[in-house]
PDB file of N, CA and C in Angstrom:
ATOM      1  N   MET A 839       0.834  -1.191   0.000  1.00  0.00           N
ATOM      2  CA  MET A 839       0.000   0.000   0.000  1.00  0.00           C
ATOM      3  C   MET A 839       0.870   1.241   0.000  1.00  0.00           C
ATOM      4  N   GLN A 840       0.418   2.212  -0.715  1.00  0.00           N
ATOM      5  CA  GLN A 840       1.140   3.471  -0.836  1.00  0.00           C
ATOM      6  C   GLN A 840       0.474   4.532   0.023  1.00  0.00           C
ATOM      7  N   ARG A 841       1.266   5.408   0.616  1.00  0.00           N
ATOM      8  CA  ARG A 841       0.739   6.526   1.400  1.00  0.00           C
ATOM      9  C   ARG A 841       0.716   7.793   0.545  1.00  0.00           C
ATOM     10  N   VAL A 842      -0.136   8.713   0.924  1.00  0.00           N
ATOM     11  CA  VAL A 842      -0.132  10.037   0.319  1.00  0.00           C
ATOM     12  C   VAL A 842       1.096  10.764   0.868  1.00  0.00           C
ATOM     13  N   PRO A 843       1.930  11.339   0.012  1.00  0.00           N
ATOM     14  CA  PRO A 843       3.114  12.038   0.508  1.00  0.00           C
ATOM     15  C   PRO A 843       2.749  13.166   1.480  1.00  0.00           C
ATOM     16  N   GLU A 844       3.565  13.325   2.472  1.00  0.00           N
ATOM     17  CA  GLU A 844       3.292  14.310   3.527  1.00  0.00           C
ATOM     18  C   GLU A 844       3.113  15.718   2.982  1.00  0.00           C
ATOM     19  N   ARG A 845       3.815  16.066   1.935  1.00  0.00           N
ATOM     20  CA  ARG A 845       3.700  17.427   1.389  1.00  0.00           C
ATOM     21  C   ARG A 845       2.290  17.744   0.876  1.00  0.00           C
ATOM     22  N   PHE A 846       1.464  16.712   0.682  1.00  0.00           N
ATOM     23  CA  PHE A 846       0.098  16.923   0.204  1.00  0.00           C
ATOM     24  C   PHE A 846      -0.956  16.779   1.300  1.00  0.00           C
ATOM     25  N   TRP A 847      -0.550  16.547   2.521  1.00  0.00           N
ATOM     26  CA  TRP A 847      -1.520  16.400   3.604  1.00  0.00           C
ATOM     27  C   TRP A 847      -2.349  17.648   3.788  1.00  0.00           C
ATOM     28  N   LYS A 848      -1.860  18.796   3.348  1.00  0.00           N
ATOM     29  CA  LYS A 848      -2.631  20.039   3.439  1.00  0.00           C
ATOM     30  C   LYS A 848      -3.950  19.924   2.674  1.00  0.00           C
ATOM     31  N   SER A 849      -4.004  19.056   1.693  1.00  0.00           N
ATOM     32  CA  SER A 849      -5.235  18.843   0.929  1.00  0.00           C
ATOM     33  C   SER A 849      -6.323  18.170   1.764  1.00  0.00           C
ATOM     34  N   PHE A 850      -5.922  17.601   2.877  1.00  0.00           N
ATOM     35  CA  PHE A 850      -6.844  16.847   3.729  1.00  0.00           C
ATOM     36  C   PHE A 850      -6.965  17.513   5.096  1.00  0.00           C
ATOM     37  N   TRP A 851      -7.100  18.829   5.076  1.00  0.00           N
ATOM     38  CA  TRP A 851      -7.102  19.646   6.294  1.00  0.00           C
ATOM     39  C   TRP A 851      -8.189  19.238   7.276  1.00  0.00           C
ATOM     40  N   ASN A 852      -9.283  18.659   6.809  1.00  0.00           N
ATOM     41  CA  ASN A 852     -10.355  18.281   7.728  1.00  0.00           C
ATOM     42  C   ASN A 852     -10.377  16.776   8.039  1.00  0.00           C
ATOM     43  N   HIS A 853      -9.387  16.056   7.572  1.00  0.00           N
ATOM     44  CA  HIS A 853      -9.283  14.625   7.887  1.00  0.00           C
ATOM     45  C   HIS A 853      -8.555  14.490   9.224  1.00  0.00           C
ATOM     46  N   PRO A 854      -9.019  13.619  10.107  1.00  0.00           N
ATOM     47  CA  PRO A 854      -8.397  13.512  11.431  1.00  0.00           C
ATOM     48  C   PRO A 854      -6.905  13.164  11.386  1.00  0.00           C
ATOM     49  N   ASP A 855      -6.505  12.327  10.423  1.00  0.00           N
ATOM     50  CA  ASP A 855      -5.095  11.949  10.345  1.00  0.00           C
ATOM     51  C   ASP A 855      -4.741  11.536   8.913  1.00  0.00           C
ATOM     52  N   PRO A 856      -4.284  12.477   8.096  1.00  0.00           N
ATOM     53  CA  PRO A 856      -3.952  12.151   6.703  1.00  0.00           C
ATOM     54  C   PRO A 856      -2.893  11.065   6.547  1.00  0.00           C
ATOM     55  N   SER A 857      -2.099  10.851   7.575  1.00  0.00           N
ATOM     56  CA  SER A 857      -1.080   9.803   7.472  1.00  0.00           C
ATOM     57  C   SER A 857      -1.706   8.410   7.378  1.00  0.00           C
ATOM     58  N   LEU A 858      -2.969   8.296   7.721  1.00  0.00           N
ATOM     59  CA  LEU A 858      -3.656   7.006   7.659  1.00  0.00           C
ATOM     60  C   LEU A 858      -4.269   6.710   6.290  1.00  0.00           C
ATOM     61  N   LEU A 859      -4.294   7.702   5.402  1.00  0.00           N
ATOM     62  CA  LEU A 859      -4.838   7.480   4.065  1.00  0.00           C
ATOM     63  C   LEU A 859      -3.922   6.526   3.305  1.00  0.00           C
ATOM     64  N   ARG A 860      -4.520   5.561   2.634  1.00  0.00           N
ATOM     65  CA  ARG A 860      -3.753   4.567   1.890  1.00  0.00           C
ATOM     66  C   ARG A 860      -4.314   4.423   0.483  1.00  0.00           C
ATOM     67  N   LEU A 861      -3.400   4.189  -0.422  1.00  0.00           N
ATOM     68  CA  LEU A 861      -3.773   3.945  -1.816  1.00  0.00           C
ATOM     69  C   LEU A 861      -3.485   2.485  -2.122  1.00  0.00           C
ATOM     70  N   PRO A 862      -4.358   1.814  -2.790  1.00  0.00           N
ATOM     71  CA  PRO A 862      -5.507   2.318  -3.516  1.00  0.00           C
ATOM     72  C   PRO A 862      -6.814   2.362  -2.719  1.00  0.00           C
ATOM     73  N   ASP A 863      -6.822   1.956  -1.465  1.00  0.00           N
ATOM     74  CA  ASP A 863      -8.075   1.883  -0.707  1.00  0.00           C
ATOM     75  C   ASP A 863      -8.849   3.197  -0.681  1.00  0.00           C
ATOM     76  N   ASP A 864      -8.174   4.299  -0.499  1.00  0.00           N
ATOM     77  CA  ASP A 864      -8.825   5.612  -0.371  1.00  0.00           C
ATOM     78  C   ASP A 864      -8.719   6.438  -1.652  1.00  0.00           C
ATOM     79  N   LYS A 865      -8.564   5.779  -2.771  1.00  0.00           N
ATOM     80  CA  LYS A 865      -8.252   6.456  -4.033  1.00  0.00           C
ATOM     81  C   LYS A 865      -9.271   7.510  -4.453  1.00  0.00           C
ATOM     82  N   GLU A 866     -10.562   7.260  -4.291  1.00  0.00           N
ATOM     83  CA  GLU A 866     -11.561   8.233  -4.740  1.00  0.00           C
ATOM     84  C   GLU A 866     -11.565   9.472  -3.853  1.00  0.00           C
ATOM     85  N   TYR A 867     -11.469   9.279  -2.560  1.00  0.00           N
ATOM     86  CA  TYR A 867     -11.410  10.407  -1.629  1.00  0.00           C
ATOM     87  C   TYR A 867     -10.159  11.244  -1.885  1.00  0.00           C
ATOM     88  N   VAL A 868      -9.037  10.567  -2.018  1.00  0.00           N
ATOM     89  CA  VAL A 868      -7.776  11.269  -2.267  1.00  0.00           C
ATOM     90  C   VAL A 868      -7.839  12.019  -3.593  1.00  0.00           C
ATOM     91  N   ALA A 869      -8.331  11.380  -4.618  1.00  0.00           N
ATOM     92  CA  ALA A 869      -8.418  12.027  -5.933  1.00  0.00           C
ATOM     93  C   ALA A 869      -9.297  13.271  -5.880  1.00  0.00           C
ATOM     94  N   ASN A 870     -10.440  13.164  -5.257  1.00  0.00           N
ATOM     95  CA  ASN A 870     -11.339  14.313  -5.164  1.00  0.00           C
ATOM     96  C   ASN A 870     -10.653  15.490  -4.477  1.00  0.00           C
ATOM     97  N   ARG A 871     -10.021  15.233  -3.352  1.00  0.00           N
ATOM     98  CA  ARG A 871      -9.388  16.314  -2.592  1.00  0.00           C
ATOM     99  C   ARG A 871      -8.196  16.909  -3.327  1.00  0.00           C
ATOM    100  N   MET A 872      -7.427  16.070  -3.999  1.00  0.00           N
ATOM    101  CA  MET A 872      -6.230  16.574  -4.668  1.00  0.00           C
ATOM    102  C   MET A 872      -6.555  17.283  -5.973  1.00  0.00           C
ATOM    103  N   PHE A 873      -7.511  16.763  -6.734  1.00  0.00           N
ATOM    104  CA  PHE A 873      -7.867  17.414  -7.990  1.00  0.00           C
ATOM    105  C   PHE A 873      -8.713  18.668  -7.772  1.00  0.00           C
ATOM    106  N   ASN A 874      -9.538  18.670  -6.752  1.00  0.00           N
ATOM    107  CA  ASN A 874     -10.457  19.785  -6.561  1.00  0.00           C
ATOM    108  C   ASN A 874     -10.027  20.761  -5.472  1.00  0.00           C
ATOM    109  N   GLY A 875      -8.836  20.590  -4.974  1.00  0.00           N
ATOM    110  CA  GLY A 875      -8.290  21.524  -3.993  1.00  0.00           C
ATOM    111  C   GLY A 875      -7.571  22.675  -4.682  1.00  0.00           C
ATOM    112  N   PRO A 876      -7.048  23.599  -3.902  1.00  0.00           N
ATOM    113  CA  PRO A 876      -6.425  24.801  -4.469  1.00  0.00           C
ATOM    114  C   PRO A 876      -4.948  24.652  -4.846  1.00  0.00           C
ATOM    115  N   TRP A 877      -4.382  23.444  -4.712  1.00  0.00           N
ATOM    116  CA  TRP A 877      -2.946  23.288  -4.937  1.00  0.00           C
ATOM    117  C   TRP A 877      -2.673  22.538  -6.233  1.00  0.00           C
ATOM    118  N   PRO A 878      -2.201  23.237  -7.254  1.00  0.00           N
ATOM    119  CA  PRO A 878      -1.940  22.591  -8.550  1.00  0.00           C
ATOM    120  C   PRO A 878      -0.918  21.457  -8.474  1.00  0.00           C
ATOM    121  N   ASP A 879       0.070  21.564  -7.585  1.00  0.00           N
ATOM    122  CA  ASP A 879       1.070  20.499  -7.483  1.00  0.00           C
ATOM    123  C   ASP A 879       0.445  19.189  -7.015  1.00  0.00           C
ATOM    124  N   ALA A 880      -0.584  19.276  -6.191  1.00  0.00           N
ATOM    125  CA  ALA A 880      -1.290  18.073  -5.743  1.00  0.00           C
ATOM    126  C   ALA A 880      -2.040  17.434  -6.914  1.00  0.00           C
ATOM    127  N   ALA A 881      -2.666  18.246  -7.736  1.00  0.00           N
ATOM    128  CA  ALA A 881      -3.397  17.727  -8.896  1.00  0.00           C
ATOM    129  C   ALA A 881      -2.451  17.061  -9.888  1.00  0.00           C
ATOM    130  N   VAL A 882      -1.298  17.657 -10.088  1.00  0.00           N
ATOM    131  CA  VAL A 882      -0.325  17.061 -11.015  1.00  0.00           C
ATOM    132  C   VAL A 882       0.163  15.720 -10.465  1.00  0.00           C
ATOM    133  N   TRP A 883       0.489  15.667  -9.178  1.00  0.00           N
ATOM    134  CA  TRP A 883       0.920  14.404  -8.580  1.00  0.00           C
ATOM    135  C   TRP A 883      -0.173  13.350  -8.738  1.00  0.00           C
ATOM    136  N   ALA A 884      -1.407  13.734  -8.456  1.00  0.00           N
ATOM    137  CA  ALA A 884      -2.527  12.795  -8.559  1.00  0.00           C
ATOM    138  C   ALA A 884      -2.688  12.283  -9.986  1.00  0.00           C
ATOM    139  N   SER A 885      -2.488  13.152 -10.955  1.00  0.00           N
ATOM    140  CA  SER A 885      -2.670  12.744 -12.352  1.00  0.00           C
ATOM    141  C   SER A 885      -1.650  11.691 -12.778  1.00  0.00           C
ATOM    142  N   VAL A 886      -0.521  11.640 -12.095  1.00  0.00           N
ATOM    143  CA  VAL A 886       0.528  10.678 -12.430  1.00  0.00           C
ATOM    144  C   VAL A 886       0.436   9.413 -11.575  1.00  0.00           C
ATOM    145  N   HIS A 887       0.130   9.571 -10.290  1.00  0.00           N
ATOM    146  CA  HIS A 887       0.283   8.466  -9.344  1.00  0.00           C
ATOM    147  C   HIS A 887      -0.997   7.741  -8.934  1.00  0.00           C
ATOM    148  N   LEU A 888      -2.141   8.345  -9.126  1.00  0.00           N
ATOM    149  CA  LEU A 888      -3.377   7.676  -8.701  1.00  0.00           C
ATOM    150  C   LEU A 888      -3.861   6.705  -9.766  1.00  0.00           C
ATOM    151  N   PRO A 889      -4.589   5.678  -9.353  1.00  0.00           N
ATOM    152  CA  PRO A 889      -5.104   4.698 -10.320  1.00  0.00           C
ATOM    153  C   PRO A 889      -6.082   5.334 -11.312  1.00  0.00           C
ATOM    154  N   THR A 890      -6.158   4.736 -12.474  1.00  0.00           N
ATOM    155  CA  THR A 890      -7.043   5.214 -13.531  1.00  0.00           C
ATOM    156  C   THR A 890      -8.477   5.380 -13.031  1.00  0.00           C
ATOM    157  N   GLU A 891      -8.953   4.449 -12.230  1.00  0.00           N
ATOM    158  CA  GLU A 891     -10.325   4.506 -11.728  1.00  0.00           C
ATOM    159  C   GLU A 891     -10.567   5.774 -10.906  1.00  0.00           C
ATOM    160  N   ALA A 892      -9.569   6.213 -10.182  1.00  0.00           N
ATOM    161  CA  ALA A 892      -9.704   7.427  -9.369  1.00  0.00           C
ATOM    162  C   ALA A 892      -9.825   8.659 -10.250  1.00  0.00           C
ATOM    163  N   LEU A 893      -9.057   8.687 -11.330  1.00  0.00           N
ATOM    164  CA  LEU A 893      -9.145   9.813 -12.255  1.00  0.00           C
ATOM    165  C   LEU A 893     -10.515   9.828 -12.928  1.00  0.00           C
ATOM    166  N   GLU A 894     -10.957   8.665 -13.360  1.00  0.00           N
ATOM    167  CA  GLU A 894     -12.273   8.570 -14.001  1.00  0.00           C
ATOM    168  C   GLU A 894     -13.386   8.986 -13.040  1.00  0.00           C
ATOM    169  N   TYR A 895     -13.241   8.636 -11.767  1.00  0.00           N
ATOM    170  CA  TYR A 895     -14.222   9.036 -10.763  1.00  0.00           C
ATOM    171  C   TYR A 895     -14.339  10.553 -10.698  1.00  0.00           C
ATOM    172  N   CYS A 896     -13.223  11.257 -10.721  1.00  0.00           N
ATOM    173  CA  CYS A 896     -13.258  12.722 -10.633  1.00  0.00           C
ATOM    174  C   CYS A 896     -13.942  13.360 -11.841  1.00  0.00           C
ATOM    175  N   LEU A 897     -13.914  12.680 -12.968  1.00  0.00           N
ATOM    176  CA  LEU A 897     -14.623  13.204 -14.138  1.00  0.00           C
ATOM    177  C   LEU A 897     -16.137  13.166 -13.943  1.00  0.00           C
ATOM    178  N   THR A 898     -16.631  12.364 -13.010  1.00  0.00           N
ATOM    179  CA  THR A 898     -18.072  12.268 -12.763  1.00  0.00           C
ATOM    180  C   THR A 898     -18.564  13.318 -11.766  1.00  0.00           C
ATOM    181  N   LEU A 899     -17.640  14.004 -11.094  1.00  0.00           N
ATOM    182  CA  LEU A 899     -18.019  14.954 -10.044  1.00  0.00           C
ATOM    183  C   LEU A 899     -18.347  16.333 -10.615  1.00  0.00           C
ATOM    184  N   ARG A 900     -19.420  16.924 -10.131  1.00  0.00           N
ATOM    185  CA  ARG A 900     -19.767  18.283 -10.552  1.00  0.00           C
ATOM    186  C   ARG A 900     -18.736  19.301 -10.092  1.00  0.00           C
ATOM    187  N   SER A 901     -18.060  19.006  -8.993  1.00  0.00           N
ATOM    188  CA  SER A 901     -17.100  19.950  -8.428  1.00  0.00           C
ATOM    189  C   SER A 901     -15.790  20.034  -9.213  1.00  0.00           C
ATOM    190  N   THR A 902     -15.572  19.119 -10.141  1.00  0.00           N
ATOM    191  CA  THR A 902     -14.338  19.133 -10.921  1.00  0.00           C
ATOM    192  C   THR A 902     -14.438  20.199 -12.007  1.00  0.00           C
ATOM    193  N   LYS A 903     -13.543  21.182 -11.941  1.00  0.00           N
ATOM    194  CA  LYS A 903     -13.548  22.306 -12.882  1.00  0.00           C
ATOM    195  C   LYS A 903     -13.078  21.860 -14.259  1.00  0.00           C
ATOM    196  N   SER A 904     -13.445  22.645 -15.267  1.00  0.00           N
ATOM    197  CA  SER A 904     -13.116  22.267 -16.648  1.00  0.00           C
ATOM    198  C   SER A 904     -11.610  22.173 -16.879  1.00  0.00           C
ATOM    199  N   VAL A 905     -10.833  23.073 -16.306  1.00  0.00           N
ATOM    200  CA  VAL A 905      -9.375  22.996 -16.491  1.00  0.00           C
ATOM    201  C   VAL A 905      -8.813  21.738 -15.837  1.00  0.00           C
ATOM    202  N   THR A 906      -9.406  21.326 -14.733  1.00  0.00           N
ATOM    203  CA  THR A 906      -8.978  20.088 -14.072  1.00  0.00           C
ATOM    204  C   THR A 906      -9.407  18.884 -14.892  1.00  0.00           C
ATOM    205  N   ARG A 907     -10.581  18.961 -15.475  1.00  0.00           N
ATOM    206  CA  ARG A 907     -11.036  17.876 -16.354  1.00  0.00           C
ATOM    207  C   ARG A 907     -10.059  17.684 -17.511  1.00  0.00           C
ATOM    208  N   ASP A 908      -9.574  18.796 -18.062  1.00  0.00           N
ATOM    209  CA  ASP A 908      -8.607  18.711 -19.160  1.00  0.00           C
ATOM    210  C   ASP A 908      -7.334  18.000 -18.707  1.00  0.00           C
ATOM    211  N   LEU A 909      -6.848  18.330 -17.514  1.00  0.00           N
ATOM    212  CA  LEU A 909      -5.664  17.669 -16.963  1.00  0.00           C
ATOM    213  C   LEU A 909      -5.909  16.173 -16.821  1.00  0.00           C
ATOM    214  N   ILE A 910      -7.063  15.808 -16.295  1.00  0.00           N
ATOM    215  CA  ILE A 910      -7.390  14.393 -16.089  1.00  0.00           C
ATOM    216  C   ILE A 910      -7.489  13.658 -17.424  1.00  0.00           C
ATOM    217  N   VAL A 911      -8.187  14.259 -18.383  1.00  0.00           N
ATOM    218  CA  VAL A 911      -8.341  13.617 -19.696  1.00  0.00           C
ATOM    219  C   VAL A 911      -6.981  13.430 -20.356  1.00  0.00           C
ATOM    220  N   ASN A 912      -6.122  14.438 -20.262  1.00  0.00           N
ATOM    221  CA  ASN A 912      -4.777  14.309 -20.840  1.00  0.00           C
ATOM    222  C   ASN A 912      -3.988  13.201 -20.145  1.00  0.00           C
ATOM    223  N   ALA A 913      -4.111  13.103 -18.836  1.00  0.00           N
ATOM    224  CA  ALA A 913      -3.413  12.045 -18.100  1.00  0.00           C
ATOM    225  C   ALA A 913      -3.927  10.674 -18.506  1.00  0.00           C
ATOM    226  N   LEU A 914      -5.242  10.555 -18.671  1.00  0.00           N
ATOM    227  CA  LEU A 914      -5.815   9.283 -19.094  1.00  0.00           C
ATOM    228  C   LEU A 914      -5.392   8.924 -20.517  1.00  0.00           C
ATOM    229  N   ASP A 915      -5.353   9.919 -21.397  1.00  0.00           N
ATOM    230  CA  ASP A 915      -4.904   9.675 -22.770  1.00  0.00           C
ATOM    231  C   ASP A 915      -3.453   9.212 -22.801  1.00  0.00           C
ATOM    232  N   ALA A 916      -2.627   9.790 -21.929  1.00  0.00           N
ATOM    233  CA  ALA A 916      -1.219   9.402 -21.895  1.00  0.00           C
ATOM    234  C   ALA A 916      -1.036   7.965 -21.418  1.00  0.00           C
ATOM    235  N   ARG A 917      -1.972   7.497 -20.631  1.00  0.00           N
ATOM    236  CA  ARG A 917      -1.895   6.123 -20.129  1.00  0.00           C
ATOM    237  C   ARG A 917      -2.327   5.096 -21.171  1.00  0.00           C
ATOM    238  N   ALA A 918      -3.144   5.553 -22.103  1.00  0.00           N
ATOM    239  CA  ALA A 918      -3.714   4.626 -23.111  1.00  0.00           C
ATOM    240  C   ALA A 918      -2.683   4.193 -24.147  1.00  0.00           C
TER     241      ALA A 918
END
């Protein structure tokens, strides 16, 4: 299991303990927070390191902005 790097724990400001988040178990929660948060470096990391299913999940969310959708689609295309 992979942990979310400590430098991105700021994305989980309301989580009781971000060090307990594990991938791939928490992939959808992590993806949502990293792609839809205010830190572009977190979104870029997520686009490279999170599972394809997590990226696809974020495309279904209303909260995902169009510029973020473009990043996700490009990341998915690069994987294909």
